[in-house]
Amino acid sequence: MNQLFKKILIANRSEIAVRVIHACRTLGIPTVAVYSDADIKSKHRLLADESVHIGAAPPLESYLNFEKIINAAKSTGCDALHPGYGFLAENAAFAEHCRKEKIKFIGPSPESMRLMGDKVASRKAAAEAGVPLVPGMASTSSDINVFAKFAQEVGYPVLIKASAGGGGKGMRAVGSEKDLQPALEAAQREALKAFGDERVYLEKLLINPRHIEFQILADEHRHCIHLFERECSIQRRHQKIIEETPSVSLDEDLRVRMGGDAVKVARAAHYTNAGTVEFLLDDSYNYYFLEMNTRLQVEHPITEMATGIDLVIEQIKIAAGLPLNPELKNAVQRGHAMECRIYAEDGENKFLPSTGTILLYHEPSGPGIRVDSGIMQDSEISIDYDPIMSKLIVHAPDRPAAISKMIDALNNYKIIGVKTSRQLMVDILKHPEFAAGRTYTSFIEDNLANRVIDGQALQELAAAAAGAFSILNAGKKSAAYDGSAGSSSSPWQSLGNWSIGSSINE
Amino acid sequence: MNSFEFLAGETIISAEGEKELDAVIIKVGDREYRFFPINDNLFNITYDGRSHIIAAARHKDVIYIDIDSAVIEIREADSVSNAGSASTYHVIKDKVFAPMPGKIVKIMVNKGDSVAEKQPLVIVEAMKMENQINSPAAGTVKAVNFSAGDQVNTTSPIIELELEPTA
């Protein structure tokens, strides 16, 4: 194969930058990383073939700065740019800027991004394509009477949402008519502040839905396919933490219908590259279009594990103008894949962000275990960026085996220095309701709100381990005693992709 | 043989141990833990019939132990009372807690007795095993809050001491 691009700049950081670099290496394309002051000692910088410093830690001065990123691409001779997700991935103005500078943006066109980024416009496009929507207003309004009338029609509870919205901002649930006016005003204020756009509309609030999304691949030659669903119902603070595929709640008929409708939405947006169409599924198995994400998703690896398709490689091929390989149409879901997101947050205390230095880092390994990580021993977890550190992904023949493998992998994933939600995720995975497949977006509040952690049980064992640690490291004031370096003779260090003390170049 | 006094949460745990050819053996009361080092920071141990990897790292005066998916903070009781932040923890040294919830089998001292450091004070039965709790420091028994046969948790002090002033 001829080299698809001369050189690719990765306009992102941490685990997704590392993920994209891996795909580029597979394709034989040289890579350029960008990094801020906070990422001088970062894994993505070390792994890339070249790296360019783009400024101070605050995103506006580095990872969100158009000029600095474009200049880095031009000065290193890059002819393409991968945005990852977050930062500039869904910024249509940035994609336009790349187009003007003749740097290929590996993602959809700015036009598709604009259409799908506007909730009301994307609902209209989906409705015209014949795809069911959550019942709601067809346009925005600022008239309380319009909201009251619609709420009456679809029935309370309802949800006020920002048209420019995302991330729960400008969003208000309303239980009854008397709360409508203040909620409307609050949502408008919040939307204006977050997006510079106060337009809001109203939808029926579905109770206890499941969150099901379909992976889309579309080339620049009008071919568009879906690569099945991902179920992302296990969430905390409206953010996903455990995802799996296939979903236990879809049968073949429903999968075919939803997948077909996902493709219709993508076609309506003249979509190209990788994208995701999100649906809500109610307990009567009615599904409703929610939104389209015009980027690679955090949870893309489970689709890769189940289908054997490397989505980032496909993104790069599509951006280079290649048609989709006809073989992709024969993709099937094999076995069961599951992902746990490893955030630097306190799973035992309201998911408060946790910052610090990674004192010790050891990844699990074994058949069907994949770790997409942006951190290493000594990495600094700062407050400047999203707290996701890594993703643990497993693949097994069926769902019970995937759950069991994930619990084992979480137990053997060692991270000391910042708090994580590993223990909470083990408790979710061990919960009989999870095993039964009753996964709804309110799962954690419904099943684990009053969770009690038995801190006593392991204290004695931990103290004994501290004794063993002290004896083994007696008299050493070396780095190893602080957990900042490993010795080199252990078999464990050669097992994982990125375990302690191993070379960064694999 | 090395002796340790560790603080896990509010519990003082006394342990002793030594390195053998292929393992480090740690004894806590009657229980014996056998750790096989993988490297300086990772150990293997079999408990409940299953092999587990345990990770350990030290930062300042805390040893962090990662067991299964939990990270537990362990402090050296000595370093706690000598450290600059002693006042926060010193209060623990004059209180004697059960290492785990259980039943008091025997209390070996009375109010007003003077006790030496490491003198046996109480025996608590938990998980069908008897655990002898020794005095964390030299001093005088200020209060005995429970009697034999009582159920105790890990947060109510069984015995309170008046510590001997240290030089």
XYZ file of C-alpha atoms in Angstrom:
673
model
C 0.000 0.000 0.000
C 1.252 3.480 -0.790
C 1.613 5.618 2.280
C -1.755 7.287 2.808
C -0.365 10.510 4.241
C 3.156 11.914 4.497
C 2.855 12.666 8.198
C 0.000 12.986 10.682
C -0.230 15.469 13.543
C -2.245 14.305 16.543
C -4.034 17.336 17.991
C -4.724 15.732 21.348
C -3.048 14.230 24.401
C -3.010 11.220 26.729
C -4.647 7.889 25.913
C -6.424 8.879 22.683
C -3.248 10.449 21.276
C -1.419 7.213 22.109
C -4.208 5.210 20.459
C -3.980 7.229 17.220
C -0.180 6.974 17.172
C -0.508 3.173 17.325
C -2.772 3.181 14.254
C -0.357 5.455 12.355
C 2.546 3.160 13.202
C 0.589 0.185 11.896
C 0.084 2.072 8.635
C 3.722 3.184 8.503
C 2.845 6.867 8.754
C 5.158 9.104 10.815
C 3.514 11.017 13.664
C 3.853 14.380 15.350
C 2.618 14.925 18.891
C 1.807 18.294 20.391
C 2.205 18.903 24.099
C 1.662 21.588 26.690
C 3.781 22.498 29.696
C 1.800 19.939 31.704
C 2.692 17.110 29.293
C 6.452 17.488 28.936
C 6.911 14.031 30.515
C 3.923 12.398 28.813
C 3.488 9.059 27.131
C 1.994 10.466 23.925
C 4.923 12.818 23.488
C 7.487 10.066 24.006
C 5.737 7.651 21.661
C 5.364 10.020 18.689
C 8.134 10.280 16.105
C 8.339 14.050 16.596
C 6.804 16.422 19.085
C 6.086 20.133 19.200
C 5.580 22.212 22.328
C 2.447 24.331 21.898
C 2.160 26.327 25.090
C 1.010 26.509 28.662
C -1.212 23.983 30.416
C -4.588 25.774 30.087
C -6.286 24.294 26.970
C -6.943 27.709 25.388
C -3.203 28.286 25.298
C -2.368 24.864 23.856
C -4.736 22.034 22.861
C -7.562 24.416 21.884
C -5.334 26.945 20.144
C -5.980 26.800 16.379
C -2.913 28.779 15.322
C -0.390 26.923 17.444
C -1.656 23.537 16.303
C -1.806 24.479 12.614
C 1.661 26.020 12.849
C 2.975 22.821 14.444
C 1.491 20.792 11.565
C 2.943 23.080 8.910
C 6.389 23.385 10.463
C 6.740 19.586 10.643
C 5.383 18.913 7.151
C 2.142 17.174 8.180
C -0.517 16.796 5.492
C -3.189 15.432 7.832
C -4.374 15.939 11.400
C -6.266 13.609 13.747
C -8.237 15.477 16.420
C -8.950 12.492 18.732
C -12.018 13.331 20.818
C -12.717 16.313 23.049
C -10.717 19.516 22.457
C -11.125 20.435 18.749
C -12.673 17.167 17.519
C -16.154 18.629 16.979
C -15.153 22.197 16.236
C -16.420 22.985 12.736
C -14.472 26.253 12.573
C -11.261 24.361 13.243
C -12.070 21.751 10.575
C -12.665 24.621 8.158
C -9.361 26.167 9.146
C -7.568 22.884 8.381
C -9.281 22.724 4.997
C -8.111 26.256 4.180
C -4.552 25.367 5.185
C -4.666 22.195 3.042
C -4.231 19.916 6.034
C -6.658 16.988 5.880
C -8.840 16.868 8.994
C -9.380 13.178 9.809
C -13.073 13.375 10.579
C -16.322 14.598 9.054
C -16.793 17.778 7.031
C -17.430 21.042 8.896
C -20.906 21.103 7.289
C -21.896 17.705 8.767
C -20.407 18.741 12.100
C -22.484 21.945 12.170
C -25.692 20.163 11.233
C -25.298 17.394 13.820
C -23.905 19.740 16.471
C -27.174 21.649 16.539
C -29.713 19.516 18.399
C -32.791 21.014 16.819
C -31.342 20.837 13.290
C -30.168 17.250 13.786
C -33.613 16.230 15.112
C -35.166 17.783 12.023
C -32.768 15.912 9.722
C -33.476 12.615 11.521
C -37.240 13.174 11.406
C -37.102 13.879 7.675
C -35.192 10.630 7.226
C -38.050 8.827 8.987
C -36.166 8.054 12.192
C -38.162 8.167 15.460
C -37.365 11.023 17.845
C -37.959 11.516 21.538
C -41.306 13.406 21.444
C -40.548 17.099 21.663
C -40.629 20.521 20.089
C -39.571 20.806 16.446
C -37.991 24.208 16.989
C -36.646 26.357 19.784
C -38.737 29.010 21.463
C -38.501 31.571 24.216
C -42.257 31.656 24.827
C -43.271 29.964 28.084
C -46.736 29.254 26.632
C -45.242 27.188 23.802
C -43.299 25.134 26.379
C -46.344 24.727 28.654
C -48.528 23.583 25.771
C -45.968 21.028 24.576
C -45.323 19.731 28.081
C -49.070 19.257 28.503
C -49.233 17.313 25.232
C -46.359 14.881 25.865
C -46.954 14.714 29.626
C -44.605 15.476 32.525
C -41.809 14.872 33.371
C -40.105 16.784 30.587
C -36.561 17.850 29.811
C -35.503 21.323 28.668
C -32.384 21.091 26.501
C -30.029 23.583 24.884
C -30.016 23.474 21.097
C -26.267 24.019 21.045
C -25.993 21.660 23.982
C -23.937 18.820 25.286
C -22.437 17.567 28.537
C -25.611 18.179 30.516
C -25.230 21.972 30.280
C -28.381 23.996 29.687
C -30.375 20.917 30.585
C -33.184 20.883 33.179
C -35.625 18.144 34.154
C -39.087 19.443 35.052
C -41.549 17.342 37.041
C -44.642 19.540 36.921
C -46.016 22.748 35.414
C -45.241 24.936 38.412
C -41.497 24.269 37.969
C -41.519 25.020 34.247
C -40.891 28.771 34.272
C -37.870 28.818 36.615
C -36.372 25.771 34.866
C -36.755 27.428 31.475
C -35.036 30.579 32.669
C -32.209 28.629 34.331
C -31.646 26.511 31.225
C -31.507 29.622 29.019
C -29.000 31.323 31.320
C -26.834 28.217 31.500
C -26.948 27.656 27.726
C -25.976 31.243 27.054
C -23.045 30.971 29.406
C -21.834 27.589 28.139
C -22.425 27.948 24.402
C -23.074 31.641 23.771
C -26.489 30.565 22.487
C -29.549 30.683 24.730
C -31.921 28.753 22.424
C -33.612 25.863 24.219
C -36.387 23.377 23.421
C -38.355 20.736 25.267
C -38.440 16.937 25.098
C -40.349 14.269 26.973
C -38.154 12.853 29.743
C -37.883 9.096 29.369
C -37.802 7.227 32.657
C -34.994 4.748 33.094
C -33.968 4.435 29.475
C -31.054 2.478 28.134
C -28.386 4.301 26.173
C -27.676 2.476 22.905
C -25.451 3.873 20.170
C -24.412 2.646 16.725
C -20.961 2.981 15.192
C -21.013 4.464 11.692
C -18.331 4.391 9.004
C -18.911 6.428 5.856
C -16.448 7.070 3.025
C -16.275 9.965 0.583
C -17.878 7.825 -2.142
C -21.360 7.613 -0.604
C -20.819 4.260 1.099
C -22.127 4.148 4.635
C -22.286 1.170 7.017
C -22.851 0.596 10.700
C -20.710 -1.661 12.889
C -23.404 -2.591 15.397
C -24.266 -1.156 18.771
C -22.638 -0.256 22.021
C -24.639 -0.156 25.234
C -23.452 2.680 27.474
C -26.111 2.715 30.188
C -23.808 2.554 33.212
C -23.175 6.215 33.909
C -22.280 8.517 36.732
C -23.002 12.257 36.550
C -24.375 11.727 32.995
C -21.006 10.317 31.920
C -20.442 6.750 30.813
C -18.101 4.554 32.852
C -18.832 0.994 31.658
C -19.761 0.121 28.072
C -20.406 -3.189 26.369
C -21.320 -4.795 23.088
C -23.543 -6.532 22.111
C -26.340 -5.018 24.192
C -28.412 -7.582 26.076
C -31.542 -5.619 25.197
C -31.401 -5.901 21.387
C -32.584 -8.889 19.415
C -31.586 -9.327 15.789
C -34.712 -7.618 14.450
C -34.295 -4.536 16.652
C -30.558 -4.399 15.892
C -31.242 -4.400 12.140
C -33.914 -1.682 12.445
C -31.860 0.580 14.722
C -28.687 0.062 12.679
C -30.602 0.873 9.499
C -31.957 4.056 11.049
C -28.484 5.040 12.265
C -27.247 4.789 8.677
C -30.242 6.909 7.544
C -29.287 9.669 10.000
C -25.668 9.609 8.816
C -26.743 9.751 5.170
C -29.105 12.652 5.924
C -26.102 14.556 7.301
C -23.965 13.632 4.241
C -21.676 12.224 6.852
C -18.153 11.013 6.157
C -15.592 9.269 8.382
C -16.364 7.602 11.746
C -19.340 8.779 13.769
C -21.849 7.544 16.296
C -25.633 7.741 16.307
C -27.061 7.675 19.819
C -30.509 6.349 20.733
C -32.520 5.976 23.901
C -34.372 2.690 24.304
C -37.374 2.550 26.632
C -38.613 -0.481 28.539
C -41.139 -1.298 25.790
C -38.242 -1.504 23.314
C -39.202 1.718 21.537
C -36.118 3.582 20.427
C -35.622 7.286 19.819
C -32.845 9.221 18.069
C -30.924 11.272 20.617
C -27.971 12.819 18.783
C -25.074 12.097 16.484
C -21.510 12.428 17.746
C -19.292 13.586 14.928
C -16.089 12.044 16.194
C -14.425 8.864 17.331
C -15.936 7.854 20.683
C -14.076 7.113 23.904
C -15.684 3.645 23.886
C -14.702 2.762 20.296
C -12.395 -0.104 21.399
C -15.288 -2.430 22.286
C -16.514 -2.235 18.683
C -12.964 -2.972 17.559
C -12.689 -5.979 19.863
C -16.042 -7.422 18.804
C -15.664 -6.836 15.052
C -11.888 -7.080 14.636
C -11.915 -3.756 12.740
C -9.438 -0.998 13.640
C -11.606 2.126 13.530
C -8.730 4.603 13.597
C -7.070 2.897 10.625
C -10.419 3.059 8.809
C -10.694 6.775 9.671
C -7.279 7.442 8.142
C -8.095 5.436 4.988
C -11.396 7.279 4.563
C -9.669 10.646 5.010
C -7.130 9.627 2.346
C -10.044 9.188 -0.047
C -10.125 5.386 -0.176
C -13.504 3.708 -0.565
C -14.628 1.463 2.303
C -13.347 -2.062 1.869
C -16.380 -4.103 0.666
C -15.343 -6.771 3.199
C -16.454 -4.420 5.998
C -20.041 -5.195 5.032
C -19.468 -8.760 6.212
C -18.493 -7.627 9.701
C -20.066 -9.614 12.527
C -20.125 -9.293 16.300
C -17.970 -12.021 17.802
C -18.293 -12.753 21.496
C -18.708 -9.965 24.042
C -16.575 -6.881 24.640
C -16.615 -4.557 27.625
C -14.810 -1.360 28.605
C -14.186 0.243 31.994
C -13.030 3.836 31.993
C -10.278 4.518 34.498
C -10.724 8.097 35.687
C -8.602 9.910 38.253
C -11.536 10.357 40.601
C -12.643 9.118 43.986
C -15.196 6.380 43.357
C -15.875 6.226 47.110
C -16.496 9.933 47.517
C -18.863 11.473 44.965
C -16.409 10.952 42.085
C -14.380 13.969 43.178
C -11.399 14.478 40.880
C -8.109 13.204 42.253
C -4.775 14.683 41.248
C -1.188 13.698 41.927
C 1.764 11.688 40.691
C 1.445 8.063 39.641
C 3.704 6.337 42.203
C 3.149 2.874 40.837
C 1.595 1.626 37.639
C 1.079 -1.987 36.586
C -1.269 -3.123 33.834
C -3.148 -6.401 33.717
C -2.435 -8.674 30.793
C -3.639 -11.900 29.276
C -5.751 -13.139 26.377
C -8.513 -10.703 25.452
C -7.263 -7.882 27.705
C -6.422 -4.508 26.168
C -5.323 -1.368 27.979
C -5.514 1.975 26.162
C -3.511 4.104 28.531
C -2.118 7.604 28.494
C -0.197 7.279 31.734
C 2.988 5.700 33.031
C 4.901 5.522 36.267
C 5.637 9.139 37.357
C 2.909 10.697 35.181
C 1.412 13.815 36.703
C -2.364 13.950 36.783
C -3.203 17.645 36.753
C -6.419 19.581 37.083
C -6.061 21.084 33.623
C -7.599 18.253 31.613
C -10.275 15.588 31.521
C -9.519 13.084 34.303
C -9.604 9.980 32.064
C -6.277 8.151 32.437
C -6.888 4.920 30.621
C -9.448 2.411 29.439
C -9.487 -1.254 30.302
C -11.105 -3.373 27.590
C -11.801 -7.098 27.587
C -13.093 -9.519 24.999
C -14.495 -12.963 25.826
C -16.733 -15.580 24.197
C -19.876 -14.457 26.060
C -21.130 -11.849 28.541
C -20.597 -13.835 31.774
C -17.022 -14.602 30.697
C -16.455 -10.935 29.814
C -17.714 -9.836 33.256
C -15.507 -12.373 34.988
C -12.468 -11.403 32.922
C -13.091 -7.707 33.602
C -13.314 -8.224 37.379
C -10.049 -10.148 37.310
C -8.389 -7.515 35.119
C -9.572 -4.658 37.391
C -8.207 -6.533 40.410
C -4.843 -6.887 38.696
C -4.692 -3.299 37.462
C -2.493 -1.504 39.982
C -2.559 2.270 40.182
C -1.134 4.043 43.226
C -0.901 7.812 43.515
C -4.368 8.981 42.522
C -7.757 7.588 43.439
C -9.793 5.643 40.879
C -13.239 4.027 40.646
C -11.874 0.508 40.202
C -13.500 -0.826 43.365
C -16.879 0.686 42.478
C -16.699 -0.857 39.009
C -15.912 -4.275 40.491
C -18.982 -3.880 42.718
C -21.126 -2.947 39.688
C -19.842 -5.934 37.714
C -20.503 -8.292 40.637
C -24.035 -6.960 41.177
C -26.782 -9.497 40.382
C -28.786 -6.795 38.551
C -25.829 -6.194 36.259
C -25.397 -9.908 35.664
C -29.118 -10.075 34.819
C -28.576 -7.394 32.170
C -30.825 -4.837 33.878
C -28.557 -1.958 32.935
C -30.251 1.430 32.903
C -28.827 4.923 33.062
C -29.897 5.130 36.724
C -28.152 1.853 37.640
C -25.689 3.321 40.139
C -28.296 5.414 42.012
C -30.780 2.522 41.982
C -28.443 -0.236 43.097
C -25.351 1.198 44.720
C -26.435 4.456 46.349
C -26.188 2.964 49.834
C -23.121 0.922 49.131
C -20.982 0.332 52.195
C -17.317 -0.348 51.728
C -15.850 -2.766 54.208
C -12.564 -1.046 54.784
C -11.719 -3.309 57.711
C -11.624 -6.597 55.878
C -8.363 -6.001 54.061
C -6.623 -3.815 56.632
C -4.675 -6.583 58.295
C -3.563 -8.053 55.000
C -2.577 -4.562 53.838
C -0.554 -4.022 57.021
C 1.157 -7.377 56.502
C 1.945 -6.372 52.920
C 3.362 -3.083 54.208
C 5.608 -5.171 56.480
C 6.793 -7.283 53.556
C 7.384 -4.144 51.520
C 9.418 -2.591 54.339
C 11.545 -5.709 54.801
C 12.256 -6.019 51.085
C 13.171 -2.374 50.777
C 14.947 -2.013 54.133
C 17.802 0.440 53.999
C 16.950 1.520 50.471
C 16.389 5.171 50.106
C 16.465 4.640 46.396
C 13.796 5.583 43.933
C 12.426 2.052 43.971
C 11.337 2.443 47.571
C 9.270 5.406 46.523
C 7.777 3.339 43.800
C 9.265 5.541 41.123
C 11.289 2.906 39.340
C 11.110 -0.844 38.975
C 13.906 -3.361 38.960
C 14.394 -4.974 35.624
C 14.502 -8.698 36.215
C 10.830 -9.475 36.727
C 8.756 -11.548 34.332
C 5.769 -9.290 35.080
C 7.452 -6.385 33.422
C 7.612 -8.043 30.057
C 3.981 -9.180 30.043
C 2.040 -5.957 29.631
C 2.375 -3.524 26.810
C 3.497 -0.689 28.984
C 4.468 -2.123 32.315
C 6.931 -0.653 34.730
C 10.452 -0.177 33.551
C 9.770 -1.311 30.003
C 10.941 0.731 27.096
C 8.534 3.267 25.711
C 9.173 1.990 22.207
C 7.663 -1.393 22.986
C 12.952 -10.843 62.892
C 11.538 -7.358 62.132
C 8.710 -5.881 64.203
C 6.243 -3.308 62.975
C 3.411 -1.276 64.307
C 1.178 -0.011 61.578
C -1.784 2.273 61.573
C -4.559 1.327 59.156
C -7.367 3.833 59.477
C -7.634 4.107 63.262
C -6.475 0.566 63.902
C -3.023 -0.234 65.186
C -1.770 -3.538 63.818
C 1.375 -5.162 65.172
C 3.257 -7.411 62.815
C 6.558 -9.165 62.686
C 8.293 -10.890 59.875
C 11.380 -11.975 58.066
C 12.696 -12.740 54.649
C 13.138 -16.345 53.679
C 14.698 -17.767 50.551
C 11.791 -17.149 48.201
C 9.241 -15.327 50.314
C 8.684 -12.768 53.038
C 6.754 -14.211 55.965
C 4.709 -11.758 58.035
C 2.942 -12.757 61.226
C 0.027 -10.788 62.635
C -1.113 -12.437 65.845
C -1.584 -16.102 64.993
C -1.946 -15.505 61.302
C 0.867 -15.911 58.847
C 1.047 -14.194 55.474
C 3.473 -15.417 52.839
C 4.409 -12.840 50.199
C 6.343 -13.796 47.094
C 8.108 -10.745 45.660
C 7.773 -10.142 41.925
C 9.883 -7.016 42.196
C 10.384 -4.353 44.854
C 6.832 -3.072 44.474
C 4.761 -6.115 43.504
C 4.051 -9.261 45.486
C 2.076 -12.375 44.995
C 0.078 -13.864 47.851
C -2.433 -16.680 48.077
C -5.360 -16.021 50.390
C -8.888 -17.382 50.340
C -7.401 -20.074 48.131
C -6.653 -17.629 45.318
C -3.492 -16.042 44.042
C -3.491 -12.239 44.146
C -1.064 -9.555 43.041
C -0.479 -6.840 45.628
C 1.268 -3.596 44.770
C 3.006 -1.339 47.283
C 4.539 2.103 47.046
C 5.690 4.592 49.622
C 5.197 8.313 49.571
C 6.497 10.239 52.557
C 5.282 8.351 55.639
C 2.467 6.443 53.970
C 2.761 3.016 52.400
C -0.003 2.535 49.821
C -1.126 -1.046 49.325
C -3.192 -1.932 46.246
C -5.102 -5.163 46.929
C -7.588 -6.294 44.332
C -9.168 -3.024 43.233
C -8.758 -1.147 46.542
C -5.895 1.035 47.726
C -5.333 1.010 51.497
C -3.143 3.540 53.298
C -0.818 2.204 55.967
C 1.253 4.383 58.271
C 4.060 3.293 60.526
C 2.770 3.947 64.036
C 6.264 5.048 65.166
C 6.673 7.499 62.354
C 3.257 8.836 63.157
C 4.083 9.715 66.749
C 7.492 11.113 65.792
C 6.393 13.010 62.738
C 5.725 16.713 62.673
C 2.035 16.070 62.187
C 2.044 13.937 65.342
C -0.767 15.761 67.052
C -3.277 14.426 64.573
C -2.453 10.840 65.376
C -0.932 10.956 68.850
C -4.384 10.640 70.326
C -4.621 7.168 68.802
C -1.665 5.939 70.811
C -3.499 6.431 74.056
C -6.514 4.442 72.896
C -6.668 0.714 72.267
C -9.012 -0.497 69.551
C -9.994 -3.948 68.334
C -8.227 -4.742 65.062
C -11.490 -6.058 63.657
C -15.043 -6.329 64.969
C -15.330 -9.183 67.477
C -16.002 -10.316 71.036
C -13.858 -9.522 74.060
C -12.526 -12.752 75.562
C -10.428 -11.305 78.358
C -9.256 -7.989 79.729
C -5.928 -8.349 81.518
C -5.655 -4.940 83.201
C -7.701 -2.742 85.507
C -8.184 0.979 85.797
C -5.192 2.569 87.496
C -2.705 -0.148 86.517
C 0.538 1.040 85.047
C 1.462 -0.786 81.878
C 4.598 -1.174 79.822
C 4.787 -0.792 76.064
C 3.761 -4.039 74.339
C 2.265 -5.454 77.553
C -0.751 -7.668 76.701
C -3.997 -5.796 77.514
C -6.936 -7.488 75.872
C -7.853 -10.599 73.922
C -10.500 -10.183 71.231
C -12.039 -13.037 69.326
C -12.824 -12.384 65.687
C -13.252 -14.697 62.732
C -12.934 -17.636 65.156
C -9.452 -16.579 66.163
C -8.146 -14.918 69.275
C -6.168 -11.746 68.855
C -4.022 -10.411 71.642
C -3.805 -6.656 71.733
C -0.703 -5.191 73.287
C -0.268 -1.770 74.767
C 0.823 0.721 72.115
C 2.853 2.650 74.709
C 3.870 2.821 78.348
C 1.412 4.553 80.664
C -1.425 4.210 83.128
C -4.846 2.708 82.405
C -7.269 5.646 82.480
C -10.427 3.763 81.516
C -11.656 0.278 80.665
C -14.772 0.707 78.535
C -15.832 -2.910 77.983
C -15.908 -6.245 79.828
C -15.343 -9.827 78.777
C -18.179 -11.072 76.573
C -18.912 -7.649 75.047
C -19.087 -7.177 71.293
C -16.733 -4.460 70.058
C -16.264 -2.604 66.796
C -13.052 -1.048 65.563
C -13.941 2.541 66.329
C -14.772 2.501 70.058
C -11.682 2.350 72.239
C -11.611 -0.673 74.560
C -9.001 0.836 76.849
C -7.784 4.398 77.251
C -4.337 5.205 78.567
C -2.625 8.111 80.238
C 0.700 8.104 78.409
C 4.027 8.557 80.149
C 5.487 11.850 79.053
C 8.221 11.203 76.494
C 11.487 13.040 76.681
